[in-house]
Coordinates of C-alpha atoms in Angstrom, one line a residue:
M1 CA -12.9 18.8 19.6
T2 CA -12.0 15.0 21.8
T3 CA -15.4 16.1 23.7
D4 CA -17.2 16.5 20.4
A5 CA -15.4 13.2 19.1
R6 CA -16.7 11.0 22.0
A7 CA -20.2 12.4 21.4
A8 CA -20.1 11.4 17.7
H9 CA -18.5 8.2 18.9
A10 CA -21.1 7.4 21.1
A11 CA -24.0 8.3 18.7
G12 CA -22.2 5.9 16.4
V13 CA -22.3 3.4 18.5
R14 CA -26.1 3.9 19.1
R15 CA -26.7 3.6 15.6
L16 CA -24.4 0.4 15.7
L17 CA -26.7 -1.3 18.2
E18 CA -29.7 -0.3 16.5
S19 CA -28.6 -1.5 13.1
Y20 CA -28.1 -5.1 15.2
R21 CA -31.6 -5.1 16.9
A22 CA -32.6 -4.5 13.3
I23 CA -31.6 -7.4 11.8
P24 CA -33.9 -10.5 12.0
P25 CA -33.2 -13.2 15.0
D26 CA -32.6 -15.9 12.5
A27 CA -30.3 -13.8 9.9
T28 CA -26.4 -13.8 10.2
V29 CA -25.3 -10.5 11.3
R30 CA -22.6 -8.8 8.8
L31 CA -21.2 -5.2 8.2
A32 CA -22.8 -2.9 6.2
K33 CA -19.6 -2.4 4.6
P34 CA -19.0 -1.8 0.5
T35 CA -15.6 -2.0 0.1
S36 CA -13.1 -4.6 1.6
N37 CA -9.0 -5.3 1.6
L38 CA -10.1 -9.0 1.7
F39 CA -9.4 -11.5 -1.6
R40 CA -12.1 -13.8 -0.5
A41 CA -14.9 -14.4 -2.5
R42 CA -18.2 -13.0 -0.2
A43 CA -21.4 -14.6 -0.6
K44 CA -24.5 -12.0 -1.6
N45 CA -26.1 -11.2 1.7
T46 CA -29.9 -9.4 1.4
V47 CA -30.3 -8.7 4.9
R48 CA -29.2 -5.3 5.8
G49 CA -25.8 -4.9 7.7
L50 CA -24.2 -3.4 10.6
D51 CA -24.4 0.5 10.4
V52 CA -20.5 1.6 10.6
S53 CA -21.1 4.8 9.5
G54 CA -20.1 6.7 12.8
L55 CA -17.3 4.7 13.8
T56 CA -14.5 5.8 11.2
D57 CA -12.7 8.8 13.3
V58 CA -9.7 9.1 15.3
I59 CA -11.6 10.0 18.6
A60 CA -8.4 11.1 20.5
V61 CA -4.6 11.3 20.6
D62 CA -2.4 11.8 23.9
P63 CA 0.9 12.8 22.9
Q64 CA 2.0 12.8 26.7
T65 CA 1.2 9.2 26.9
R66 CA 1.9 7.9 23.4
T67 CA -1.6 6.6 22.9
A68 CA -4.5 7.1 20.6
E69 CA -8.1 6.1 20.9
V70 CA -9.5 5.2 17.5
A71 CA -13.2 3.8 16.1
G72 CA -12.8 0.3 14.8
M73 CA -13.5 1.5 11.1
C74 CA -10.8 4.3 11.0
T75 CA -8.4 3.8 8.0
Y76 CA -4.5 4.0 8.6
E77 CA -4.5 7.0 6.3
D78 CA -7.0 8.9 8.6
L79 CA -5.1 7.6 11.8
V80 CA -1.7 8.6 10.2
A81 CA -2.9 12.0 9.3
A82 CA -3.8 12.8 13.1
T83 CA -0.7 11.3 14.6
L84 CA 1.9 12.6 12.7
P85 CA 1.5 15.9 13.5
Y86 CA 2.7 14.9 16.7
A87 CA 5.4 13.3 15.4
L88 CA 3.8 10.1 16.3
A89 CA 2.9 6.9 14.8
P90 CA 1.3 3.3 15.0
L91 CA 3.7 0.9 16.3
V92 CA 2.8 -0.8 13.1
V93 CA 1.4 0.4 9.9
P94 CA 0.1 -1.9 7.4
Q95 CA 0.9 -0.7 3.6
L96 CA -2.2 0.2 2.0
K97 CA -4.2 3.4 3.3
T98 CA -7.7 2.0 3.6
I99 CA -7.0 -0.8 6.0
T100 CA -9.1 -0.1 9.1
L101 CA -7.5 -0.7 12.4
G102 CA -10.4 -3.0 13.6
G103 CA -9.5 -5.1 10.6
A104 CA -5.6 -5.0 11.1
V105 CA -6.6 -6.3 14.4
T106 CA -9.0 -8.7 13.6
G107 CA -7.3 -9.5 10.5
L108 CA -3.2 -9.0 11.5
G109 CA -0.8 -6.6 9.9
I110 CA 2.5 -6.3 9.3
E111 CA 5.1 -3.8 8.0
S112 CA 8.7 -2.9 8.3
T113 CA 8.7 -2.5 12.0
S114 CA 7.3 -5.8 12.8
F115 CA 10.8 -7.2 13.4
R116 CA 10.9 -5.0 16.8
N117 CA 7.2 -4.2 17.1
G118 CA 5.3 -7.2 16.2
L119 CA 1.8 -6.9 14.6
P120 CA -0.8 -4.4 15.2
H121 CA -2.8 -6.4 17.7
E122 CA 0.4 -6.4 20.3
S123 CA 0.0 -2.4 20.8
V124 CA -3.9 -2.7 21.9
L125 CA -4.1 -1.8 25.4
E126 CA -7.9 -2.4 25.0
M127 CA -10.8 -2.6 22.8
D128 CA -14.5 -2.4 22.7
V129 CA -15.9 -5.1 20.6
L130 CA -19.5 -5.5 19.7
T131 CA -20.3 -9.4 20.4
G132 CA -22.6 -11.9 18.6
A133 CA -24.7 -11.8 21.7
G134 CA -25.2 -8.0 20.7
E135 CA -23.1 -6.7 23.8
V136 CA -20.4 -4.1 23.6
L137 CA -18.2 -5.4 26.0
T138 CA -14.8 -3.7 27.0
T139 CA -11.8 -6.2 26.7
S140 CA -8.0 -6.1 27.7
P141 CA -5.5 -8.2 28.9
T142 CA -7.6 -8.1 32.2
R143 CA -11.0 -7.7 31.0
H144 CA -12.4 -10.5 29.2
P145 CA -8.8 -11.5 28.4
D146 CA -10.2 -15.0 26.4
L147 CA -11.8 -12.6 24.0
F148 CA -8.8 -10.2 23.9
R149 CA -6.8 -12.8 22.9
A150 CA -8.6 -14.8 20.5
F151 CA -9.7 -11.7 18.8
P152 CA -6.7 -11.8 16.6
N153 CA -7.2 -13.5 13.4
S154 CA -10.7 -13.9 14.1
Y155 CA -12.0 -12.0 10.8
G156 CA -15.3 -10.6 12.7
T157 CA -16.3 -14.2 13.7
L158 CA -16.2 -13.2 17.3
G159 CA -17.2 -10.1 16.8
Y160 CA -16.2 -6.3 15.6
A161 CA -14.1 -3.7 17.0
V162 CA -15.9 -0.5 18.2
R163 CA -13.1 1.2 19.6
L164 CA -9.5 0.8 20.0
K165 CA -6.9 2.0 22.5
I166 CA -3.2 1.6 21.1
E167 CA -0.2 3.0 21.8
L168 CA 2.0 5.1 19.3
E169 CA 5.8 5.5 19.1
P170 CA 7.8 8.6 17.9
V171 CA 8.8 9.1 14.6
R172 CA 11.1 11.5 12.5
P173 CA 10.5 13.8 9.6
F174 CA 12.4 11.8 7.4
V175 CA 13.6 8.1 7.1
A176 CA 17.0 7.4 5.2
I177 CA 17.0 4.2 3.1
R178 CA 19.8 1.5 2.0
H179 CA 18.9 -0.7 -0.7
L180 CA 21.6 -3.8 0.0
R181 CA 21.8 -6.2 -2.8
F182 CA 22.0 -9.7 -2.8
G183 CA 23.5 -12.5 -5.2
S184 CA 21.5 -15.1 -3.3
V185 CA 18.5 -15.3 -1.1
P186 CA 20.5 -17.5 2.1
D187 CA 23.4 -14.6 2.1
L188 CA 20.0 -12.0 2.5
V189 CA 18.4 -14.4 5.1
A190 CA 21.6 -14.5 6.9
E191 CA 22.0 -10.6 7.0
M192 CA 18.8 -10.1 7.8
D193 CA 19.2 -12.2 10.9
R194 CA 22.1 -10.6 12.0
I195 CA 20.4 -7.2 11.9
I196 CA 17.8 -8.4 13.8
A197 CA 19.7 -9.5 16.4
A198 CA 21.9 -6.6 16.4
G199 CA 19.2 -4.2 15.9
E200 CA 21.7 -2.2 14.0
Y201 CA 24.0 -1.8 10.6
D202 CA 27.2 -0.2 10.4
G203 CA 26.5 0.7 14.2
I204 CA 23.4 2.7 13.6
P205 CA 20.3 1.4 14.7
V206 CA 17.6 0.2 12.2
D207 CA 14.1 1.2 12.3
Y208 CA 12.6 -0.4 9.4
L209 CA 13.4 -3.9 7.7
D210 CA 11.7 -5.1 4.6
G211 CA 12.8 -6.8 1.5
V212 CA 12.6 -7.9 -2.1
V213 CA 13.2 -11.3 -4.4
F214 CA 13.1 -10.4 -7.8
S215 CA 15.1 -14.1 -9.0
A216 CA 17.6 -16.6 -7.0
Q217 CA 19.9 -14.1 -8.0
E218 CA 18.8 -10.8 -7.2
S219 CA 17.3 -9.8 -4.0
Y220 CA 17.1 -7.0 -1.7
L221 CA 16.9 -5.8 2.0
T222 CA 15.7 -2.3 2.6
L223 CA 16.8 -0.5 5.5
G224 CA 15.3 2.4 7.4
F225 CA 16.7 4.8 9.5
K226 CA 14.9 7.7 11.4
T227 CA 16.2 11.3 10.9
T228 CA 15.6 14.8 11.4
T229 CA 18.3 15.8 8.4
P230 CA 16.8 17.7 6.0
G231 CA 17.4 17.3 2.3
P232 CA 16.2 16.1 -1.2
V233 CA 13.9 13.5 -0.9
S234 CA 12.2 11.0 -3.7
D235 CA 8.7 11.2 -4.8
Y236 CA 7.1 7.8 -5.8
T237 CA 3.3 9.4 -6.4
G238 CA 4.2 10.5 -9.9
Q239 CA 5.9 8.7 -12.7
Q240 CA 8.7 6.7 -10.7
I241 CA 7.7 3.5 -9.4
Y242 CA 9.0 2.6 -6.0
Y243 CA 9.7 -0.8 -6.5
R244 CA 11.6 -0.3 -9.4
S245 CA 13.6 2.2 -7.5
I246 CA 15.0 -0.6 -4.9
Q247 CA 16.5 -2.3 -8.4
H248 CA 20.4 -1.4 -8.7
A249 CA 23.9 -3.3 -9.9
E250 CA 25.6 -4.2 -7.1
G251 CA 26.3 -2.9 -3.2
V252 CA 24.0 -0.3 -1.6
K253 CA 22.0 2.1 -3.0
H254 CA 20.7 5.2 -0.8
D255 CA 17.4 7.0 -0.9
R256 CA 15.3 9.3 1.4
L257 CA 11.6 9.7 1.9
T258 CA 9.4 11.9 4.1
I259 CA 8.3 9.7 7.2
H260 CA 4.5 9.8 5.3
D261 CA 5.8 8.7 1.7
Y262 CA 7.8 6.1 3.8
L263 CA 4.4 4.6 5.2
W264 CA 2.5 4.9 2.1
R265 CA 5.3 4.1 -0.2
W266 CA 3.7 0.7 -1.4
D267 CA 0.3 2.3 -1.7
T268 CA 0.6 4.5 -4.7
D269 CA 1.1 0.8 -6.9
W270 CA -0.3 -1.4 -4.6
F271 CA 3.3 -3.0 -4.1
W272 CA 3.7 -3.8 -7.9
C273 CA 0.3 -5.0 -8.7
S274 CA -0.6 -1.9 -10.7
R275 CA 1.3 -3.2 -13.3
A276 CA -1.9 -5.8 -14.0
F277 CA -3.9 -2.6 -14.9
G278 CA -1.5 -1.0 -17.1
A279 CA -0.8 1.6 -14.8
Q280 CA 3.1 1.1 -15.0
H281 CA 3.5 1.6 -18.5
P282 CA 4.8 5.0 -19.2
T283 CA 2.3 6.4 -21.5
I284 CA -0.7 5.0 -19.4
R285 CA 1.0 6.7 -16.2
R286 CA 1.0 10.1 -17.8
L287 CA -2.8 9.9 -18.4
W288 CA -3.9 7.9 -15.2
P289 CA -4.7 10.6 -12.5
R290 CA -2.9 11.0 -9.5
R291 CA -5.6 10.6 -7.1
L292 CA -6.4 7.1 -8.8
R293 CA -2.9 6.1 -8.2
R294 CA -3.9 4.1 -4.9
S295 CA -4.7 0.9 -3.6
S296 CA -8.3 1.8 -2.8
F297 CA -8.9 2.4 -6.5
Y298 CA -7.1 -0.8 -7.8
W299 CA -9.3 -2.6 -5.4
K300 CA -12.4 -1.5 -7.1
L301 CA -11.2 -2.7 -10.4
I302 CA -10.5 -6.4 -9.3
S303 CA -13.9 -6.3 -7.5
Y304 CA -15.4 -5.4 -11.2
D305 CA -13.5 -8.1 -12.3
Q306 CA -14.4 -10.5 -9.9
R307 CA -18.3 -9.5 -10.4
F308 CA -18.0 -9.7 -14.1
G309 CA -15.3 -12.0 -14.7
I310 CA -13.3 -9.8 -17.0
A311 CA -9.6 -11.7 -16.7
D312 CA -11.4 -15.0 -17.6
R313 CA -13.5 -13.8 -20.5
I314 CA -10.3 -12.3 -22.1
E315 CA -8.0 -15.4 -21.5
R316 CA -11.0 -17.2 -23.1
W317 CA -11.0 -15.0 -26.1
N318 CA -7.2 -15.4 -26.6
G319 CA -7.5 -19.2 -26.4
R320 CA -5.8 -19.4 -23.3
P321 CA -6.6 -21.7 -20.2
P322 CA -8.2 -20.0 -17.1
R323 CA -6.0 -18.9 -14.2
E324 CA -5.7 -19.7 -10.6
R325 CA -5.5 -16.4 -8.2
V326 CA -2.6 -16.8 -5.9
V327 CA -2.6 -14.0 -3.7
Q328 CA -1.0 -14.7 -0.2
D329 CA 0.9 -13.8 2.6
I330 CA 2.6 -16.8 4.6
E331 CA 5.1 -17.0 7.3
V332 CA 7.4 -19.1 8.1
P333 CA 10.4 -19.3 10.8
L334 CA 13.7 -17.5 9.6
E335 CA 15.8 -20.6 9.4
R336 CA 13.5 -21.7 6.9
C337 CA 13.0 -18.7 4.7
A338 CA 15.4 -19.7 2.3
E339 CA 14.2 -23.2 1.7
F340 CA 10.7 -21.9 1.1
I341 CA 11.6 -19.0 -1.2
D342 CA 13.9 -21.8 -3.1
W343 CA 11.0 -24.3 -3.4
F344 CA 8.8 -21.5 -4.5
L345 CA 10.9 -19.7 -7.3
E346 CA 11.1 -23.4 -8.8
Y347 CA 7.5 -24.0 -8.9
I348 CA 5.3 -21.1 -9.0
P349 CA 5.8 -18.6 -12.1
I350 CA 5.1 -15.6 -9.5
E351 CA 7.4 -12.5 -8.8
P352 CA 8.6 -10.3 -7.1
I353 CA 8.0 -11.4 -3.7
W354 CA 8.0 -9.5 -0.6
L355 CA 9.6 -10.1 2.7
C356 CA 8.9 -8.8 6.1
P357 CA 10.4 -10.2 9.3
L358 CA 8.4 -10.0 12.5
R359 CA 8.8 -11.1 15.9
L360 CA 6.4 -11.0 18.3
R361 CA 7.0 -8.4 21.0
S362 CA 6.4 -10.5 24.0
T363 CA 9.0 -13.0 24.5
D364 CA 6.6 -14.5 27.1
P365 CA 5.9 -18.5 26.4
D366 CA 2.6 -18.0 27.6
G367 CA 1.8 -14.9 25.8
V368 CA 0.3 -16.8 22.6
W369 CA -2.3 -15.3 20.6
P370 CA -4.1 -18.7 20.1
L371 CA -5.6 -18.0 16.5
Y372 CA -2.5 -17.4 15.0
P373 CA 0.0 -19.4 17.5
L374 CA 3.7 -17.7 16.6
R375 CA 6.0 -18.7 19.0
P376 CA 7.7 -16.0 21.5
G377 CA 11.1 -15.3 20.7
R378 CA 11.3 -16.6 17.3
T379 CA 11.9 -14.9 14.4
Y380 CA 9.5 -15.4 11.3
V381 CA 9.4 -13.9 7.9
N382 CA 6.2 -12.7 6.2
I383 CA 6.2 -14.0 2.4
G384 CA 4.1 -11.9 0.2
F385 CA 3.1 -13.2 -3.0
W386 CA -0.1 -11.8 -5.5
S387 CA -0.6 -13.0 -8.8
S388 CA -2.2 -15.6 -11.0
V389 CA -1.0 -18.8 -12.5
P390 CA -2.4 -21.3 -14.9
A391 CA -5.3 -23.0 -13.2
G392 CA -4.6 -26.6 -12.6
D393 CA -7.1 -29.8 -12.7
T394 CA -8.4 -29.1 -9.3
E395 CA -9.7 -25.9 -8.0
G396 CA -6.9 -23.9 -6.1
A397 CA -4.3 -26.5 -6.9
T398 CA -1.9 -24.1 -6.5
N399 CA -3.0 -22.4 -3.4
R400 CA -3.1 -26.1 -2.0
L401 CA 0.4 -26.9 -2.8
I402 CA 1.3 -23.8 -0.8
E403 CA -0.5 -24.5 2.0
R404 CA 1.1 -28.0 2.3
K405 CA 4.4 -26.7 1.9
V406 CA 3.7 -23.8 4.6
S407 CA 2.5 -26.4 6.8
E408 CA 5.7 -28.8 6.3
L409 CA 7.9 -25.6 7.6
D410 CA 6.0 -24.9 10.6
G411 CA 4.6 -21.5 9.1
H412 CA 1.0 -19.9 8.5
K413 CA -1.0 -18.3 6.2
S414 CA -2.9 -15.1 6.5
L415 CA -6.7 -15.8 5.6
Y416 CA -7.7 -13.0 4.2
S417 CA -7.7 -14.7 0.8
D418 CA -9.0 -18.0 -0.6
A419 CA -7.9 -21.2 1.8
F420 CA -8.7 -25.1 1.3
Y421 CA -7.7 -26.6 4.0
S422 CA -9.9 -29.7 5.3
P423 CA -11.8 -28.8 9.2
D424 CA -9.4 -30.8 11.0
E425 CA -6.0 -28.8 9.3
F426 CA -8.1 -25.7 10.1
D427 CA -8.5 -26.3 13.6
E428 CA -4.9 -27.6 14.1
L429 CA -3.6 -24.3 13.1
Y430 CA -6.1 -21.7 14.0
G431 CA -6.7 -22.3 17.7
G432 CA -9.2 -24.8 17.4
E433 CA -10.8 -26.0 20.9
T434 CA -9.7 -22.5 21.9
Y435 CA -11.9 -20.9 19.1
K436 CA -14.6 -22.6 19.5
T437 CA -15.0 -22.1 23.5
V438 CA -14.6 -18.2 22.9
K439 CA -17.1 -18.7 20.1
K440 CA -19.8 -20.3 22.4
T441 CA -19.1 -17.8 25.0
Y442 CA -19.8 -14.5 23.2
D443 CA -21.9 -15.8 20.6
P444 CA -23.9 -18.3 21.6
D445 CA -26.8 -18.8 19.1
G446 CA -24.2 -18.1 16.3
R447 CA -25.4 -15.1 15.0
L448 CA -21.7 -14.7 13.3
L449 CA -20.2 -16.4 11.1
D450 CA -17.7 -19.4 12.1
L451 CA -14.2 -18.7 10.9
Y452 CA -14.0 -21.8 8.8
A453 CA -17.0 -20.9 7.1
K454 CA -15.9 -17.4 6.7
A455 CA -12.3 -18.3 5.6
V456 CA -12.5 -21.7 3.6
L457 CA -16.3 -22.4 3.1
R458 CA -16.6 -18.4 2.1
R459 CA -20.0 -18.2 3.1

């Protein structure tokens, strides 16, 4: 099987290179990818894109070395399906099934193991990258290290991951869950800090950690513990909704999931965003086919809305002003987390809010990733909020307000959605001269989009 997979992968790389050579020299190179997990508007492109149809598979899983070789366009759904039979999983599994491994590395990803395992790109041992110059280069900490370290958060502007070799970690069949309720966000943050420092809760090692803020007076930490103990498990792919199961009156609530269902607990309802489509209404949910209760289908509905302006039309028909999309993940240092949430709850009418702590795996002060320069040894909290608000007088008024607050608190925001930074602000936050040097080295003719153009100008 491994030999066949490698042969199929090699054929896929050949088709990729042939499609690159078929693109006119004066045309911008893009992926021929019909779907995306990005929330940035994408300009229409009439030039045929890169053929990545042969780069979607798991090439090999090695249970002895706990590694996997994976094609760049392989989804985490397929990757996890290949590793779980060996009781292994990627060190970080982003929440949505159709996120690709290459996408998570070039665009960042996070999940409840990030407080101990960092970000997905930190478990990459080596990767083959198709550069803007049309070469497939094997990169690692010692081979083309400048490209290897600048690749995370480059969003395909330095090249595309063709093959990645990643570390895996052992998992157990079940995850025992404890939902801890807090009456104030500062208390939640203090307990989060203590758990991360100790690595345990009530003397038991904590394997997974995230949280949800419903209001200033109601927030939760969710702790996950790997276990082999059999017993009843919950199922949130049917009528029950995972994020609603977190809420309870006081103290601690216990739950259990299979490891598979834990990894995909957020996908069925796209966190809580399925409510925008009515999918959480009991009557509609009973009629909604189970196979379509997943993030990839909701994303198709969002794509239709973006294409035809359906939501804006509905607002106009009802005599309401248009709305501004506020779909963001930001990181702030843990010690500024409560301050940001307090500000957010006062000024931004969005709830719930997702919390996910992270620390870079390396403590080496020189081990930074220049396009998203988090400080080694420091704990950050990813704060996710995904909704819309009444539009202001200027384009992106609320997003701009959030950007200023995040920068004020020494944070960063992910670039998968709308951004409004000036060129100077962007350079200061996302690599600046380091990015430009690597870009010139590996894409000397500018065949790929520039990061600022892609993330802010949305060309």
